[in-house]
Amino acid sequence: MKNLKKIIAGAFLFAACMFISQSAFAQKPAGKPWPAPDAAVKKANPIKSDAASVKEGKDLYAQHCKSCHGAKGKGDGSKAEKIDISCGDFSSPEIAKMTDGELYWKTTEGRKPMPSYKEKLSDSERWKVINYLRTL
Ligand code: HEC
């Protein structure tokens, strides 16, 4: 009877360990450091963050970014599964530390597998998406 209890406890422990290690492996590695040039970091956002620009940014985000970055910017969009690096988390302290100019530059340039939005969105559309990112 004592042995049976030990076996059951052991099996539980094993299952718990498997579960924890699996969720740890589910975290994708971050991409290589991606610093923006100084001038881009210092570039000021010319579009005021008001209800109208955030709303427009949100619509553009849903159309162009959500599939990878996810509805809340956590990097858990439907396409993210097929990407072998993390899409990042827009609500993280790392992103909070970045300037609007830096986020704008990354959105403009892209870096595989992240597409470039230089041609797909206008300058003001990209700034509006950044205004929305700031609300996440
Ligand atoms: C096909 C998937 C995909 C789409 C669509 C996409 N991204 Fe990304 N994005 C990524 C990946 C992957 C990274 C990480 C790139 C790296 O580290 O090299 C990234 C990184 C970023 C970063 C930099 C984050 C950091 O930590 O430095 C910003 C900002 C960003 N994306 C904004 C956007 C915006 C805004 C849009 C929509 C206009 C968008 N992305 C659309 C996949 C995507």
Tab-separated table of N, CA and C and ligand atoms in Angstrom:
chain	number	residue	atom	x	y	z
A	1	MET	N	0.839	-1.216	0.000
A	1	MET	CA	0.000	0.000	0.000
A	1	MET	C	0.870	1.260	0.000
A	2	LYS	N	1.899	1.226	0.861
A	2	LYS	CA	2.830	2.361	0.931
A	2	LYS	C	3.514	2.587	-0.409
A	3	ASN	N	3.901	1.443	-1.019
A	3	ASN	CA	4.581	1.526	-2.313
A	3	ASN	C	3.685	2.133	-3.381
A	4	LEU	N	2.425	1.741	-3.333
A	4	LEU	CA	1.478	2.238	-4.334
A	4	LEU	C	1.374	3.766	-4.239
A	5	LYS	N	1.303	4.260	-2.993
A	5	LYS	CA	1.236	5.717	-2.779
A	5	LYS	C	2.463	6.401	-3.360
A	6	LYS	N	3.628	5.765	-3.136
A	6	LYS	CA	4.881	6.341	-3.645
A	6	LYS	C	4.863	6.402	-5.171
A	7	ILE	N	4.364	5.319	-5.757
A	7	ILE	CA	4.326	5.259	-7.225
A	7	ILE	C	3.406	6.356	-7.768
A	8	ILE	N	2.244	6.502	-7.116
A	8	ILE	CA	1.288	7.522	-7.573
A	8	ILE	C	1.900	8.917	-7.424
A	9	ALA	N	2.525	9.164	-6.269
A	9	ALA	CA	3.159	10.467	-6.040
A	9	ALA	C	4.238	10.710	-7.088
A	10	GLY	N	5.019	9.665	-7.363
A	10	GLY	CA	6.088	9.766	-8.364
A	10	GLY	C	5.529	10.108	-9.732
A	11	ALA	N	4.434	9.454	-10.108
A	11	ALA	CA	3.834	9.682	-11.414
A	11	ALA	C	3.334	11.126	-11.523
A	12	PHE	N	2.768	11.626	-10.445
A	12	PHE	CA	2.284	13.016	-10.421
A	12	PHE	C	3.443	13.988	-10.617
A	13	LEU	N	4.513	13.729	-9.891
A	13	LEU	CA	5.692	14.583	-9.959
A	13	LEU	C	6.244	14.595	-11.389
A	14	PHE	N	6.290	13.406	-11.990
A	14	PHE	CA	6.806	13.268	-13.342
A	14	PHE	C	5.938	14.096	-14.309
A	15	ALA	N	4.613	13.935	-14.168
A	15	ALA	CA	3.691	14.658	-15.053
A	15	ALA	C	3.857	16.166	-14.889
A	16	ALA	N	4.017	16.608	-13.634
A	16	ALA	CA	4.176	18.044	-13.362
A	16	ALA	C	5.457	18.564	-14.020
A	17	CYS	N	6.545	17.776	-13.906
A	17	CYS	CA	7.820	18.192	-14.513
A	17	CYS	C	7.692	18.296	-16.026
A	18	MET	N	7.024	17.321	-16.635
A	18	MET	CA	6.843	17.333	-18.087
A	18	MET	C	6.084	18.591	-18.500
A	19	PHE	N	5.052	18.884	-17.730
A	19	PHE	CA	4.203	20.036	-18.047
A	19	PHE	C	5.006	21.333	-17.982
A	20	ILE	N	5.781	21.481	-16.905
A	20	ILE	CA	6.564	22.709	-16.713
A	20	ILE	C	7.628	22.850	-17.807
A	21	SER	N	8.337	21.749	-18.115
A	21	SER	CA	9.402	21.863	-19.114
A	21	SER	C	8.795	22.148	-20.487
A	22	GLN	N	7.616	21.566	-20.766
A	22	GLN	CA	6.985	21.818	-22.063
A	22	GLN	C	6.630	23.285	-22.226
A	23	SER	N	6.061	23.892	-21.183
A	23	SER	CA	5.683	25.294	-21.321
A	23	SER	C	6.926	26.169	-21.409
A	24	ALA	N	8.027	25.724	-20.805
A	24	ALA	CA	9.268	26.490	-20.918
A	24	ALA	C	9.789	26.424	-22.349
A	25	PHE	N	9.667	25.248	-22.992
A	25	PHE	CA	10.161	25.104	-24.361
A	25	PHE	C	9.278	25.855	-25.353
A	26	ALA	N	8.025	26.096	-24.976
A	26	ALA	CA	7.107	26.772	-25.882
A	26	ALA	C	7.555	28.217	-26.137
A	27	GLN	N	8.317	28.806	-25.212
A	27	GLN	CA	8.851	30.162	-25.376
A	27	GLN	C	9.878	30.168	-26.491
A	28	LYS	N	9.662	30.990	-27.490
A	28	LYS	CA	10.619	31.019	-28.592
A	28	LYS	C	11.778	31.950	-28.255
A	29	PRO	N	12.958	31.653	-28.820
A	29	PRO	CA	14.098	32.520	-28.533
A	29	PRO	C	13.920	33.893	-29.179
A	30	ALA	N	14.454	34.910	-28.539
A	30	ALA	CA	14.398	36.259	-29.110
A	30	ALA	C	15.342	36.322	-30.309
A	31	GLY	N	15.061	37.235	-31.247
A	31	GLY	CA	15.967	37.431	-32.371
A	31	GLY	C	17.261	38.074	-31.883
A	32	LYS	N	18.230	38.213	-32.771
A	32	LYS	CA	19.490	38.884	-32.413
A	32	LYS	C	19.186	40.343	-32.059
A	33	PRO	N	20.085	40.980	-31.281
A	33	PRO	CA	19.853	42.397	-30.957
A	33	PRO	C	19.600	43.201	-32.236
A	34	TRP	N	18.684	44.142	-32.145
A	34	TRP	CA	18.271	44.887	-33.348
A	34	TRP	C	18.252	46.372	-33.015
A	35	PRO	N	19.430	46.977	-32.874
A	35	PRO	CA	19.456	48.400	-32.518
A	35	PRO	C	19.123	49.288	-33.715
A	36	ALA	N	18.347	50.331	-33.464
A	36	ALA	CA	18.024	51.294	-34.515
A	36	ALA	C	19.130	52.349	-34.540
A	37	PRO	N	19.405	52.972	-35.710
A	37	PRO	CA	20.410	54.040	-35.756
A	37	PRO	C	19.983	55.222	-34.869
A	38	ASP	N	20.980	55.932	-34.361
A	38	ASP	CA	20.747	57.068	-33.447
A	38	ASP	C	19.713	58.060	-33.943
A	39	ALA	N	19.852	58.439	-35.214
A	39	ALA	CA	18.947	59.450	-35.780
A	39	ALA	C	17.505	58.952	-35.735
A	40	ALA	N	17.324	57.634	-35.967
A	40	ALA	CA	15.976	57.054	-35.957
A	40	ALA	C	15.414	57.050	-34.532
A	41	VAL	N	16.278	56.744	-33.559
A	41	VAL	CA	15.844	56.707	-32.157
A	41	VAL	C	15.349	58.092	-31.723
A	42	LYS	N	16.032	59.135	-32.231
A	42	LYS	CA	15.729	60.514	-31.794
A	42	LYS	C	14.570	61.146	-32.556
A	43	LYS	N	14.155	60.505	-33.652
A	43	LYS	CA	13.090	61.076	-34.482
A	43	LYS	C	11.779	61.180	-33.680
A	44	ALA	N	11.210	62.382	-33.664
A	44	ALA	CA	9.978	62.595	-32.887
A	44	ALA	C	8.758	62.163	-33.694
A	45	ASN	N	7.749	61.696	-32.986
A	45	ASN	CA	6.488	61.291	-33.620
A	45	ASN	C	5.685	62.550	-33.974
A	46	PRO	N	5.460	62.801	-35.282
A	46	PRO	CA	4.759	64.033	-35.679
A	46	PRO	C	3.238	63.929	-35.522
A	47	ILE	N	2.737	62.730	-35.273
A	47	ILE	CA	1.276	62.555	-35.184
A	47	ILE	C	0.861	62.459	-33.725
A	48	LYS	N	-0.008	63.359	-33.328
A	48	LYS	CA	-0.477	63.393	-31.950
A	48	LYS	C	-1.224	62.103	-31.599
A	49	SER	N	-0.957	61.602	-30.393
A	49	SER	CA	-1.661	60.396	-29.959
A	49	SER	C	-3.010	60.777	-29.369
A	50	ASP	N	-4.010	60.924	-30.233
A	50	ASP	CA	-5.363	61.205	-29.738
A	50	ASP	C	-6.271	60.039	-30.137
A	51	ALA	N	-7.528	60.117	-29.729
A	51	ALA	CA	-8.452	58.999	-29.974
A	51	ALA	C	-8.514	58.628	-31.464
A	52	ALA	N	-8.511	59.649	-32.342
A	52	ALA	CA	-8.653	59.383	-33.772
A	52	ALA	C	-7.438	58.640	-34.328
A	53	SER	N	-6.220	59.086	-33.971
A	53	SER	CA	-5.033	58.448	-34.539
A	53	SER	C	-4.836	57.040	-33.958
A	54	VAL	N	-5.196	56.862	-32.685
A	54	VAL	CA	-5.067	55.537	-32.073
A	54	VAL	C	-6.056	54.560	-32.724
A	55	LYS	N	-7.255	55.069	-33.001
A	55	LYS	CA	-8.280	54.226	-33.635
A	55	LYS	C	-7.822	53.795	-35.030
A	56	GLU	N	-7.277	54.752	-35.801
A	56	GLU	CA	-6.793	54.415	-37.137
A	56	GLU	C	-5.625	53.421	-37.061
A	57	GLY	N	-4.744	53.674	-36.083
A	57	GLY	CA	-3.611	52.768	-35.867
A	57	GLY	C	-4.079	51.372	-35.512
A	58	LYS	N	-5.121	51.294	-34.725
A	58	LYS	CA	-5.654	49.993	-34.306
A	58	LYS	C	-6.184	49.207	-35.509
A	59	ASP	N	-6.912	49.901	-36.389
A	59	ASP	CA	-7.443	49.244	-37.592
A	59	ASP	C	-6.301	48.751	-38.483
A	60	LEU	N	-5.266	49.585	-38.645
A	60	LEU	CA	-4.121	49.198	-39.480
A	60	LEU	C	-3.381	48.022	-38.847
A	61	TYR	N	-3.261	48.056	-37.518
A	61	TYR	CA	-2.599	46.975	-36.789
A	61	TYR	C	-3.338	45.654	-37.029
A	62	ALA	N	-4.686	45.706	-36.946
A	62	ALA	CA	-5.491	44.488	-37.126
A	62	ALA	C	-5.280	43.918	-38.526
A	63	GLN	N	-5.109	44.816	-39.501
A	63	GLN	CA	-4.941	44.390	-40.882
A	63	GLN	C	-3.543	43.857	-41.173
A	64	HIS	N	-2.512	44.509	-40.608
A	64	HIS	CA	-1.139	44.232	-41.024
A	64	HIS	C	-0.262	43.536	-39.985
A	65	CYS	N	-0.559	43.653	-38.722
A	65	CYS	CA	0.394	43.215	-37.690
A	65	CYS	C	-0.129	42.088	-36.809
A	66	LYS	N	-1.435	42.076	-36.595
A	66	LYS	CA	-2.049	41.161	-35.638
A	66	LYS	C	-1.770	39.692	-35.933
A	67	SER	N	-1.679	39.330	-37.217
A	67	SER	CA	-1.504	37.919	-37.573
A	67	SER	C	-0.245	37.346	-36.930
A	68	CYS	N	0.777	38.160	-36.722
A	68	CYS	CA	1.996	37.688	-36.046
A	68	CYS	C	2.041	38.188	-34.610
A	69	HIS	N	1.830	39.489	-34.409
A	69	HIS	CA	2.043	40.081	-33.083
A	69	HIS	C	0.899	39.820	-32.107
A	70	GLY	N	-0.248	39.367	-32.603
A	70	GLY	CA	-1.356	39.010	-31.721
A	70	GLY	C	-2.236	40.205	-31.364
A	71	ALA	N	-3.466	39.903	-30.945
A	71	ALA	CA	-4.465	40.942	-30.678
A	71	ALA	C	-4.002	41.936	-29.619
A	72	LYS	N	-3.233	41.473	-28.623
A	72	LYS	CA	-2.783	42.351	-27.542
A	72	LYS	C	-1.291	42.668	-27.649
A	73	GLY	N	-0.676	42.290	-28.776
A	73	GLY	CA	0.746	42.574	-28.980
A	73	GLY	C	1.685	41.665	-28.218
A	74	LYS	N	1.160	40.512	-27.785
A	74	LYS	CA	1.977	39.578	-26.996
A	74	LYS	C	2.857	38.688	-27.868
A	75	GLY	N	2.723	38.816	-29.183
A	75	GLY	CA	3.521	37.984	-30.085
A	75	GLY	C	2.917	36.611	-30.294
A	76	ASP	N	1.599	36.507	-30.098
A	76	ASP	CA	0.958	35.187	-30.180
A	76	ASP	C	-0.098	35.132	-31.281
A	77	GLY	N	0.146	35.824	-32.393
A	77	GLY	CA	-0.786	35.771	-33.522
A	77	GLY	C	-0.763	34.397	-34.181
A	78	SER	N	-1.722	34.169	-35.094
A	78	SER	CA	-1.846	32.833	-35.707
A	78	SER	C	-0.604	32.458	-36.521
A	79	LYS	N	0.065	33.448	-37.120
A	79	LYS	CA	1.249	33.135	-37.933
A	79	LYS	C	2.500	32.924	-37.079
A	80	ALA	N	2.462	33.376	-35.834
A	80	ALA	CA	3.653	33.323	-34.976
A	80	ALA	C	4.130	31.890	-34.754
A	81	GLU	N	3.179	30.958	-34.754
A	81	GLU	CA	3.510	29.545	-34.538
A	81	GLU	C	4.542	29.052	-35.535
A	82	LYS	N	4.448	29.555	-36.767
A	82	LYS	CA	5.327	29.048	-37.835
A	82	LYS	C	6.662	29.793	-37.878
A	83	ILE	N	6.833	30.783	-37.017
A	83	ILE	CA	8.081	31.558	-37.013
A	83	ILE	C	8.965	31.018	-35.887
A	84	ASP	N	10.266	30.820	-36.186
A	84	ASP	CA	11.101	30.162	-35.178
A	84	ASP	C	11.719	31.116	-34.150
A	85	ILE	N	11.506	32.432	-34.299
A	85	ILE	CA	11.939	33.341	-33.227
A	85	ILE	C	10.717	34.062	-32.659
A	86	SER	N	10.907	34.681	-31.519
A	86	SER	CA	9.809	35.388	-30.880
A	86	SER	C	9.498	36.683	-31.635
A	87	CYS	N	8.217	37.047	-31.712
A	87	CYS	CA	7.822	38.320	-32.336
A	87	CYS	C	7.919	39.460	-31.316
A	88	GLY	N	8.310	39.157	-30.103
A	88	GLY	CA	8.414	40.186	-29.068
A	88	GLY	C	7.073	40.426	-28.403
A	89	ASP	N	7.085	41.248	-27.362
A	89	ASP	CA	5.872	41.541	-26.598
A	89	ASP	C	5.775	43.058	-26.468
A	90	PHE	N	4.786	43.647	-27.156
A	90	PHE	CA	4.663	45.108	-27.175
A	90	PHE	C	4.277	45.680	-25.810
A	91	SER	N	3.838	44.816	-24.883
A	91	SER	CA	3.485	45.338	-23.555
A	91	SER	C	4.635	45.157	-22.566
A	92	SER	N	5.808	44.733	-23.076
A	92	SER	CA	6.955	44.470	-22.190
A	92	SER	C	7.704	45.752	-21.825
A	93	PRO	N	8.462	45.717	-20.718
A	93	PRO	CA	9.273	46.895	-20.337
A	93	PRO	C	10.334	47.226	-21.385
A	94	GLU	N	10.837	46.201	-22.108
A	94	GLU	CA	11.864	46.451	-23.141
A	94	GLU	C	11.296	47.376	-24.230
A	95	ILE	N	10.066	47.097	-24.640
A	95	ILE	CA	9.447	47.919	-25.685
A	95	ILE	C	9.078	49.296	-25.111
A	96	ALA	N	8.628	49.309	-23.860
A	96	ALA	CA	8.258	50.585	-23.236
A	96	ALA	C	9.451	51.548	-23.232
A	97	LYS	N	10.669	50.974	-23.117
A	97	LYS	CA	11.880	51.805	-23.066
A	97	LYS	C	12.237	52.385	-24.440
A	98	MET	N	11.760	51.750	-25.505
A	98	MET	CA	12.110	52.220	-26.850
A	98	MET	C	11.332	53.494	-27.173
A	99	THR	N	11.960	54.356	-27.972
A	99	THR	CA	11.266	55.583	-28.372
A	99	THR	C	10.291	55.266	-29.508
A	100	ASP	N	9.345	56.182	-29.744
A	100	ASP	CA	8.433	56.033	-30.887
A	100	ASP	C	9.260	55.915	-32.168
A	101	GLY	N	10.324	56.744	-32.247
A	101	GLY	CA	11.167	56.772	-33.441
A	101	GLY	C	11.798	55.417	-33.723
A	102	GLU	N	12.203	54.741	-32.657
A	102	GLU	CA	12.838	53.433	-32.784
A	102	GLU	C	11.824	52.389	-33.304
A	103	LEU	N	10.622	52.403	-32.742
A	103	LEU	CA	9.579	51.460	-33.161
A	103	LEU	C	9.151	51.751	-34.599
A	104	TYR	N	9.103	53.037	-34.923
A	104	TYR	CA	8.742	53.475	-36.282
A	104	TYR	C	9.783	52.968	-37.274
A	105	TRP	N	11.053	53.097	-36.927
A	105	TRP	CA	12.140	52.654	-37.808
A	105	TRP	C	12.060	51.149	-38.039
A	106	LYS	N	11.831	50.389	-36.978
A	106	LYS	CA	11.741	48.923	-37.113
A	106	LYS	C	10.540	48.522	-37.964
A	107	THR	N	9.436	49.242	-37.790
A	107	THR	CA	8.236	48.960	-38.589
A	107	THR	C	8.506	49.305	-40.059
A	108	THR	N	9.225	50.392	-40.283
A	108	THR	CA	9.533	50.826	-41.649
A	108	THR	C	10.463	49.832	-42.343
A	109	GLU	N	11.549	49.476	-41.667
A	109	GLU	CA	12.590	48.643	-42.285
A	109	GLU	C	12.240	47.159	-42.277
A	110	GLY	N	11.683	46.663	-41.178
A	110	GLY	CA	11.469	45.230	-41.022
A	110	GLY	C	12.791	44.495	-40.923
A	111	ARG	N	12.728	43.234	-40.586
A	111	ARG	CA	13.907	42.362	-40.601
A	111	ARG	C	13.374	40.943	-40.628
A	112	LYS	N	13.705	40.214	-41.651
A	112	LYS	CA	13.137	38.888	-41.851
A	112	LYS	C	13.103	38.086	-40.550
A	113	PRO	N	11.968	37.459	-40.261
A	113	PRO	CA	10.730	37.314	-41.040
A	113	PRO	C	9.744	38.484	-40.894
A	114	MET	N	10.115	39.506	-40.151
A	114	MET	CA	9.232	40.681	-40.027
A	114	MET	C	9.307	41.476	-41.324
A	115	PRO	N	8.159	41.694	-41.998
A	115	PRO	CA	8.194	42.425	-43.278
A	115	PRO	C	8.497	43.920	-43.103
A	116	SER	N	8.934	44.556	-44.186
A	116	SER	CA	9.115	46.015	-44.198
A	116	SER	C	7.790	46.662	-44.555
A	117	TYR	N	7.477	47.786	-43.907
A	117	TYR	CA	6.220	48.491	-44.211
A	117	TYR	C	6.453	49.821	-44.918
A	118	LYS	N	7.672	49.971	-45.455
A	118	LYS	CA	8.036	51.203	-46.170
A	118	LYS	C	7.068	51.465	-47.315
A	119	GLU	N	6.720	50.404	-48.060
A	119	GLU	CA	5.853	50.547	-49.228
A	119	GLU	C	4.390	50.278	-48.889
A	120	LYS	N	4.180	49.405	-47.895
A	120	LYS	CA	2.806	48.960	-47.601
A	120	LYS	C	1.985	50.003	-46.859
A	121	LEU	N	2.663	50.835	-46.042
A	121	LEU	CA	1.952	51.866	-45.263
A	121	LEU	C	2.620	53.206	-45.508
A	122	SER	N	1.836	54.290	-45.466
A	122	SER	CA	2.411	55.624	-45.625
A	122	SER	C	3.108	56.018	-44.315
A	123	ASP	N	3.917	57.110	-44.359
A	123	ASP	CA	4.612	57.572	-43.154
A	123	ASP	C	3.621	57.796	-42.020
A	124	SER	N	2.535	58.536	-42.320
A	124	SER	CA	1.603	58.872	-41.238
A	124	SER	C	0.864	57.628	-40.744
A	125	GLU	N	0.617	56.669	-41.631
A	125	GLU	CA	-0.029	55.426	-41.175
A	125	GLU	C	0.876	54.676	-40.203
A	126	ARG	N	2.184	54.647	-40.507
A	126	ARG	CA	3.124	53.940	-39.616
A	126	ARG	C	3.182	54.627	-38.254
A	127	TRP	N	3.190	55.961	-38.229
A	127	TRP	CA	3.203	56.665	-36.934
A	127	TRP	C	1.923	56.370	-36.151
A	128	LYS	N	0.798	56.260	-36.854
A	128	LYS	CA	-0.467	55.973	-36.165
A	128	LYS	C	-0.456	54.570	-35.559
A	129	VAL	N	0.164	53.617	-36.284
A	129	VAL	CA	0.277	52.259	-35.724
A	129	VAL	C	1.108	52.320	-34.435
A	130	ILE	N	2.165	53.146	-34.443
A	130	ILE	CA	3.001	53.278	-33.235
A	130	ILE	C	2.166	53.883	-32.098
A	131	ASN	N	1.335	54.871	-32.407
A	131	ASN	CA	0.459	55.433	-31.360
A	131	ASN	C	-0.413	54.339	-30.750
A	132	TYR	N	-0.890	53.426	-31.600
A	132	TYR	CA	-1.695	52.321	-31.071
A	132	TYR	C	-0.839	51.357	-30.241
A	133	LEU	N	0.385	51.024	-30.737
A	133	LEU	CA	1.272	50.105	-29.995
A	133	LEU	C	1.485	50.594	-28.565
A	134	ARG	N	1.551	51.922	-28.419
A	134	ARG	CA	1.796	52.517	-27.100
A	134	ARG	C	0.673	52.262	-26.111
A	135	THR	N	-0.513	51.884	-26.625
A	135	THR	CA	-1.658	51.656	-25.735
A	135	THR	C	-1.707	50.204	-25.262
A	136	LEU	N	-0.819	49.352	-25.811
A	136	LEU	CA	-0.902	47.917	-25.488
A	136	LEU	C	-0.195	47.578	-24.172
B	1	HEC	C1	5.064	37.855	-40.583
B	1	HEC	C2	4.987	38.214	-39.167
B	1	HEC	C3	5.037	39.671	-38.770
B	1	HEC	C4	4.200	40.696	-39.181
B	1	HEC	C5	3.031	40.624	-40.150
B	1	HEC	C6	4.649	41.873	-38.459
B	1	HEC	N1	5.726	41.571	-37.663
B	1	HEC	FE1	6.723	42.839	-36.435
B	1	HEC	N2	8.032	41.365	-35.937
B	1	HEC	C7	7.957	40.065	-36.370
B	1	HEC	C8	9.093	39.325	-35.847
B	1	HEC	C9	9.390	37.855	-36.078
B	1	HEC	C10	9.852	40.247	-35.100
B	1	HEC	C11	11.197	40.001	-34.412
B	1	HEC	C12	12.243	40.312	-35.450
B	1	HEC	C13	13.665	40.101	-34.992
B	1	HEC	O1	13.928	40.089	-33.784
B	1	HEC	O2	14.534	39.976	-35.863
B	1	HEC	C14	9.145	41.512	-35.177
B	1	HEC	C15	9.577	42.671	-34.548
B	1	HEC	C16	8.894	43.859	-34.553
B	1	HEC	C17	9.307	45.050	-33.844
B	1	HEC	C18	10.564	45.173	-33.006
B	1	HEC	C19	10.353	44.615	-31.635
B	1	HEC	C20	11.623	44.630	-30.817
B	1	HEC	O3	11.616	43.992	-29.746
B	1	HEC	O4	12.624	45.233	-31.201
B	1	HEC	C21	8.372	46.013	-34.073
B	1	HEC	C22	8.363	47.427	-33.538
B	1	HEC	C23	7.387	45.418	-34.936
B	1	HEC	N3	7.732	44.108	-35.210
B	1	HEC	C24	6.278	46.094	-35.406
B	1	HEC	C25	5.368	45.557	-36.323
B	1	HEC	C26	4.261	46.309	-36.864
B	1	HEC	C27	3.891	47.714	-36.448
B	1	HEC	C28	3.660	45.502	-37.779
B	1	HEC	C29	2.479	45.831	-38.665
B	1	HEC	C30	2.510	47.086	-39.380
B	1	HEC	C31	4.382	44.224	-37.778
B	1	HEC	N4	5.414	44.303	-36.892
B	1	HEC	C32	4.065	43.124	-38.567
B	1	HEC	C33	6.973	39.523	-37.176
B	1	HEC	C34	5.982	40.237	-37.819
